[in-house]
Each structure stands twice: as structure tokens, then as C-alpha cells.
mmCIF file of N, CA and C in Angstrom:
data_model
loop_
_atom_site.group_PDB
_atom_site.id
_atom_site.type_symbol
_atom_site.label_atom_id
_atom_site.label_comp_id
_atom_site.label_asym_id
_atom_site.label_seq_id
_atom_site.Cartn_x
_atom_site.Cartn_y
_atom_site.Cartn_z
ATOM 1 N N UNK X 21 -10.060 5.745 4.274
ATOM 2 C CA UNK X 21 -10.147 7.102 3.771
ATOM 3 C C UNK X 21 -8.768 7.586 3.306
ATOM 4 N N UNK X 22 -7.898 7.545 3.975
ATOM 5 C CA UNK X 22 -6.677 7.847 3.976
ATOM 6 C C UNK X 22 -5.651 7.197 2.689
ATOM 7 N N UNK X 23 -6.377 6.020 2.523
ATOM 8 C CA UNK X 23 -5.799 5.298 0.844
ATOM 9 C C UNK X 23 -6.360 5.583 0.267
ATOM 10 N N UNK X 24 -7.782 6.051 0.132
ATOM 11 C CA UNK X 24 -8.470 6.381 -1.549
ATOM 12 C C UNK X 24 -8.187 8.114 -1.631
ATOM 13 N N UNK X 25 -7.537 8.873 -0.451
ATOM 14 C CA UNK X 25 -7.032 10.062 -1.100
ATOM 15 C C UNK X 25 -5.361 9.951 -1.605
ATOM 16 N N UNK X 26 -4.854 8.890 -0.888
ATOM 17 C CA UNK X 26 -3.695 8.372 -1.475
ATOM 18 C C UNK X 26 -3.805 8.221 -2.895
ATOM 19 N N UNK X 27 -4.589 7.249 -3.293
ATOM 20 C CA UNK X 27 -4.534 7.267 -4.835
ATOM 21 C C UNK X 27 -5.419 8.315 -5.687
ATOM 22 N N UNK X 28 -6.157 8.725 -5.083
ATOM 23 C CA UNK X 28 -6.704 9.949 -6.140
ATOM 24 C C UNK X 28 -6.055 11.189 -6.219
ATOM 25 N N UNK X 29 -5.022 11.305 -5.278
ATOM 26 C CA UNK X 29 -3.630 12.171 -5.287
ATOM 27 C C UNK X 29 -2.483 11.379 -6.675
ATOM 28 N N UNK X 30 -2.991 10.198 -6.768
ATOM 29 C CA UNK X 30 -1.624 9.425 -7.801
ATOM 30 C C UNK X 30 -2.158 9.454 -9.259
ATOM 31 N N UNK X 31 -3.318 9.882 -9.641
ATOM 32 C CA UNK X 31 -3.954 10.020 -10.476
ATOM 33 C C UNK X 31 -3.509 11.152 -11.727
ATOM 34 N N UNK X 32 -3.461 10.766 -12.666
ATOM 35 C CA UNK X 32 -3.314 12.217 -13.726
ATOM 36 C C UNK X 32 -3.718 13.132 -12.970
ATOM 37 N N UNK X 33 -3.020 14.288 -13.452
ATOM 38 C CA UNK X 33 -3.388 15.767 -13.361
ATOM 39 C C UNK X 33 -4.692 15.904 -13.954
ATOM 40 N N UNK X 34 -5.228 15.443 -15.262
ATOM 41 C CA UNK X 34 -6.653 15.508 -15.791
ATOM 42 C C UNK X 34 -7.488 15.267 -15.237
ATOM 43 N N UNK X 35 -7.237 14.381 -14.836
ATOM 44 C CA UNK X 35 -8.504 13.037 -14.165
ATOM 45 C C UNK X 35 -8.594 13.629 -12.876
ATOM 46 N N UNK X 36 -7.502 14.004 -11.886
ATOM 47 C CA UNK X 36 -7.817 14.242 -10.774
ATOM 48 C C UNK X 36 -8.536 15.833 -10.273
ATOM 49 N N UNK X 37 -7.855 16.504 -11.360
ATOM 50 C CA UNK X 37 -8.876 18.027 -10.835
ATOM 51 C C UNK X 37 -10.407 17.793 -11.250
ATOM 52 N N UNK X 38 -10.646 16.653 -12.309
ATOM 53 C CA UNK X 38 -12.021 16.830 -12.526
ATOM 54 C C UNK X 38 -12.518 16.014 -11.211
ATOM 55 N N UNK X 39 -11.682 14.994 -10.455
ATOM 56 C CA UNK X 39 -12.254 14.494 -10.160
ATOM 57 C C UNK X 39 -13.188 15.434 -8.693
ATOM 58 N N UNK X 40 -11.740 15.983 -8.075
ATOM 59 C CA UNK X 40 -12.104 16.876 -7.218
ATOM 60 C C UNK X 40 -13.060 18.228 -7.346
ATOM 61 N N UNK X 41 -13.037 18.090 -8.612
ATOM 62 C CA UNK X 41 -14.043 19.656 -8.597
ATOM 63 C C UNK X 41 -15.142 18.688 -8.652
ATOM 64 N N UNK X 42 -15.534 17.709 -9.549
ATOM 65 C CA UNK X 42 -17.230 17.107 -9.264
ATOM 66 C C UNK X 42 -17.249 16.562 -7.756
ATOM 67 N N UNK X 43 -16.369 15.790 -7.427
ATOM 68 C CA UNK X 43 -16.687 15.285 -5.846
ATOM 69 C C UNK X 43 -16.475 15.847 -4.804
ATOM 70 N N UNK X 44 -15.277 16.662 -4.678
ATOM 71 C CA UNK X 44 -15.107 17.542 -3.328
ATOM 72 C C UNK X 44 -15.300 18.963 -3.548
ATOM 73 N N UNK X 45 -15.665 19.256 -4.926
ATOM 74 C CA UNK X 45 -16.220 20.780 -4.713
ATOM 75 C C UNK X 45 -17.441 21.381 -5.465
ATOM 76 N N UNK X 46 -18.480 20.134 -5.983
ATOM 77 C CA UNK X 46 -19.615 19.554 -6.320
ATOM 78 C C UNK X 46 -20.032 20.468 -7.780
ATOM 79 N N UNK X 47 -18.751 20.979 -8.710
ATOM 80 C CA UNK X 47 -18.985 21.403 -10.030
ATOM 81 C C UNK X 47 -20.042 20.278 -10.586
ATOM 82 N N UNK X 48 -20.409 20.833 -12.012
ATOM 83 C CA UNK X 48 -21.385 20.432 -12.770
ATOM 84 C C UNK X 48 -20.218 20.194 -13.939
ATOM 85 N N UNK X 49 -20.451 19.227 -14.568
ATOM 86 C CA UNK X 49 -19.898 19.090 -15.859
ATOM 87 C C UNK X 49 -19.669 19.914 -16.947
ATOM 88 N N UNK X 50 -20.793 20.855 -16.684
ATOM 89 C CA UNK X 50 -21.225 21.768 -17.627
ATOM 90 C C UNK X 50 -19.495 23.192 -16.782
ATOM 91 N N UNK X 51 -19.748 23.384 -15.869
ATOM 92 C CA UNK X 51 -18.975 24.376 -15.034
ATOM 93 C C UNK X 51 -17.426 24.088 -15.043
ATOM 94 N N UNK X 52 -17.107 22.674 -14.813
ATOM 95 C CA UNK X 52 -15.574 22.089 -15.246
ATOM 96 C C UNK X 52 -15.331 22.638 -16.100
ATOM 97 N N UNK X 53 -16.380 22.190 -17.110
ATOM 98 C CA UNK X 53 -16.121 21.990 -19.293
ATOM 99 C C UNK X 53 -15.257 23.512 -18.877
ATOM 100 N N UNK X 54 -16.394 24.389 -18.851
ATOM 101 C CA UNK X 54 -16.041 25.710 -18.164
ATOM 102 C C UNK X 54 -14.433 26.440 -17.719
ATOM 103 N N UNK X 55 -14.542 26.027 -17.250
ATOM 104 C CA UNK X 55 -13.440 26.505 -15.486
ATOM 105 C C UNK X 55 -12.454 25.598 -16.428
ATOM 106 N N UNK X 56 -12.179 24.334 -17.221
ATOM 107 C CA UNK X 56 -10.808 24.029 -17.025
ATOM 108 C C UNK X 56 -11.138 24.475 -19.033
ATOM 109 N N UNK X 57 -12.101 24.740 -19.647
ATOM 110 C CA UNK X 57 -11.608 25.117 -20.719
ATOM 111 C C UNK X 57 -11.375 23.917 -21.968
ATOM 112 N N UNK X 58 -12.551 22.765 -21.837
ATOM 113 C CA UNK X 58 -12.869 21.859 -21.800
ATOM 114 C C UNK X 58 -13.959 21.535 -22.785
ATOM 115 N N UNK X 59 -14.473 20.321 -23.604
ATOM 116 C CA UNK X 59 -15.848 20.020 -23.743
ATOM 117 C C UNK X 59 -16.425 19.282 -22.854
ATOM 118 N N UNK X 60 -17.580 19.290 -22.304
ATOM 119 C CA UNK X 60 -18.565 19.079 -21.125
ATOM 120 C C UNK X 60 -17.941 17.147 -21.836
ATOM 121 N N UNK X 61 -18.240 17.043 -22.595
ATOM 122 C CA UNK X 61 -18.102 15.665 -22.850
ATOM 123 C C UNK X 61 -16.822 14.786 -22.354
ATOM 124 N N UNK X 62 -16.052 15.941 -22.494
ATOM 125 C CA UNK X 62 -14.388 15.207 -21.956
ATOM 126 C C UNK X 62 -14.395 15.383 -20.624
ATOM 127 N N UNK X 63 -14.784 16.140 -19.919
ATOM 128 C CA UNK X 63 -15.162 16.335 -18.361
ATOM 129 C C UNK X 63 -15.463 14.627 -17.988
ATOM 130 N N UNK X 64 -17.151 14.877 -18.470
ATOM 131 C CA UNK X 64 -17.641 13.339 -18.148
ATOM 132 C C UNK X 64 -16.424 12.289 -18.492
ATOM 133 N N UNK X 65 -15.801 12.102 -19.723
ATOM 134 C CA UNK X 65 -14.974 11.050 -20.211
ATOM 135 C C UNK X 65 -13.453 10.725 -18.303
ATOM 136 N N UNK X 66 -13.368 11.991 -18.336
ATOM 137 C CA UNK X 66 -12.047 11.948 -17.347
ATOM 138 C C UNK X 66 -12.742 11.591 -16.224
ATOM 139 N N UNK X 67 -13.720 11.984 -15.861
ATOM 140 C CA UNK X 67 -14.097 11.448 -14.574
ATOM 141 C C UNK X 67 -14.464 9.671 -14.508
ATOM 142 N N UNK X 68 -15.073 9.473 -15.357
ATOM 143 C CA UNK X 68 -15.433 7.927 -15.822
ATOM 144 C C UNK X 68 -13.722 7.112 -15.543
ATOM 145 N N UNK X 69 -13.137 7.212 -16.782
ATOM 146 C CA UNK X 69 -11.265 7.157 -16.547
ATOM 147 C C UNK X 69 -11.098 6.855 -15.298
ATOM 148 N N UNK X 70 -11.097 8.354 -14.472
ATOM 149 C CA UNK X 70 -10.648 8.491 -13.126
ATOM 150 C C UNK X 70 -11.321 7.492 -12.207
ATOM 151 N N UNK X 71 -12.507 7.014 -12.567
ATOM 152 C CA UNK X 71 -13.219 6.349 -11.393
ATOM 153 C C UNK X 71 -12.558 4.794 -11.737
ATOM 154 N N UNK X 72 -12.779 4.870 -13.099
ATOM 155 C CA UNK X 72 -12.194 3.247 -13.565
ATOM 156 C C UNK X 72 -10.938 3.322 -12.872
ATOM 157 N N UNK X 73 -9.875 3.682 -12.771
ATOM 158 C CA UNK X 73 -8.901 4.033 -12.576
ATOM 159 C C UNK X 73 -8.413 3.417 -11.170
ATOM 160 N N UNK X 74 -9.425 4.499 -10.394
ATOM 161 C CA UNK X 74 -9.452 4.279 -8.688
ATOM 162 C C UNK X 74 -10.225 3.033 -8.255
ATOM 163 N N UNK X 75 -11.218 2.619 -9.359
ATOM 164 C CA UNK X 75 -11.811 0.779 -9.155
ATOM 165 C C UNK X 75 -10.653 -0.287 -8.890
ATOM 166 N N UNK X 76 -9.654 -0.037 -10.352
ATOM 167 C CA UNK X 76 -8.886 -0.518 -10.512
ATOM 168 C C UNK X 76 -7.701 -1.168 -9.189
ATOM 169 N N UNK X 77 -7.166 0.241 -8.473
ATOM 170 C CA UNK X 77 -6.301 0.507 -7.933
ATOM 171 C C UNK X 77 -6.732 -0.145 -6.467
ATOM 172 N N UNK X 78 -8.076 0.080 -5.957
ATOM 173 C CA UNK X 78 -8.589 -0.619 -5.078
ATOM 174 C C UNK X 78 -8.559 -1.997 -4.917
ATOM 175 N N UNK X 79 -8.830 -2.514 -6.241
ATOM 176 C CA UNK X 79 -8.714 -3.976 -6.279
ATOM 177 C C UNK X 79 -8.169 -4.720 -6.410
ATOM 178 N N UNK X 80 -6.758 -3.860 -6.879
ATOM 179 C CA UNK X 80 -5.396 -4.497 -6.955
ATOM 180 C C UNK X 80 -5.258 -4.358 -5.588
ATOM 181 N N UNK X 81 -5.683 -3.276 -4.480
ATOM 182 C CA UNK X 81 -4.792 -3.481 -3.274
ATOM 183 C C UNK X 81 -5.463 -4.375 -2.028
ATOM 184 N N UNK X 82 -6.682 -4.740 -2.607
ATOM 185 C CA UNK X 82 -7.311 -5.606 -1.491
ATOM 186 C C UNK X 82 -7.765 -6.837 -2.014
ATOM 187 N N UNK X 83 -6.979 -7.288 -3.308
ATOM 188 C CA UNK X 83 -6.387 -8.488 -4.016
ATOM 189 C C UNK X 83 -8.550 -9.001 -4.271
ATOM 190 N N UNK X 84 -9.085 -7.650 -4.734
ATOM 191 C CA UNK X 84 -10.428 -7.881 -5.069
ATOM 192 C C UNK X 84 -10.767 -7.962 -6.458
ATOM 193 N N UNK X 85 -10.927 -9.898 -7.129
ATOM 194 C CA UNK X 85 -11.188 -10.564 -8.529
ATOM 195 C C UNK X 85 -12.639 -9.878 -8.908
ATOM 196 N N UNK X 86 -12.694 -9.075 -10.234
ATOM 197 C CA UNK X 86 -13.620 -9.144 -10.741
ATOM 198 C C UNK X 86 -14.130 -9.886 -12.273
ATOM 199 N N UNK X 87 -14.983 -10.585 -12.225
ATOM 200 C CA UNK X 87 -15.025 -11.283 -12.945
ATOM 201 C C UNK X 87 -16.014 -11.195 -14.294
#
């Protein structure tokens, strides 16, 4: 727990408020777009990013090949 808020703290500024408003404060895409002033579409795009992102970062640190 304590490493995947590690890296979703290391994350863009973009990527990471969307990430936290859809996951830890359960916005709608539509409400981000909203609230950060946004198209609903780039919402979705940063969160996607952000998740690739944190896939990424995971699997570099537990040396996990995807193939």
C-alpha cells in the first residue's frame, strides 16, 4: 500500500489529481472534465496515462516481464 501511494504521489500533477478524484474521491469523468476545467475526454485520456504509468512503475519494481 505504502509504494503504490509512493508512486501515485510521483506522478504528474495531471494524471495524479485525476487520478485521485476518480479513485479516492469517486468523481465521474463527466465532474473532473468539470471541477478541473477539462474535456470529459482528456479526464478519461489522463487517467488511462496514469494507470499505464503506475503498471509500468510496478513492474519495473518487482522486476515483473510483460510480454
Amino acid at each position: 500500500k505504502d509504494e503504490l501511494l509512493k508512486h501515485i504521489q510521483q506522478l504528474p500533477d495531471n494524471y495524479r489529481m485525476v487520478f485521485n478524484l476518480y479513485y479516492f474521491e469517486n468523481y465521474s469523468h463527466k465532474a473532473i472534465a468539470n471541477k478541473l476545467k477539462m474535456a470529459e475526454g482528456t479526464s478519461k485520456s489522463l487517467l488511462s496515462r496514469a494507470k499505464n504509468m503506475l503498471r509500468a512503475k510496478i513492474n519495473e519494481e518487482f522486476n515483473i516481464k510483460v510480454s
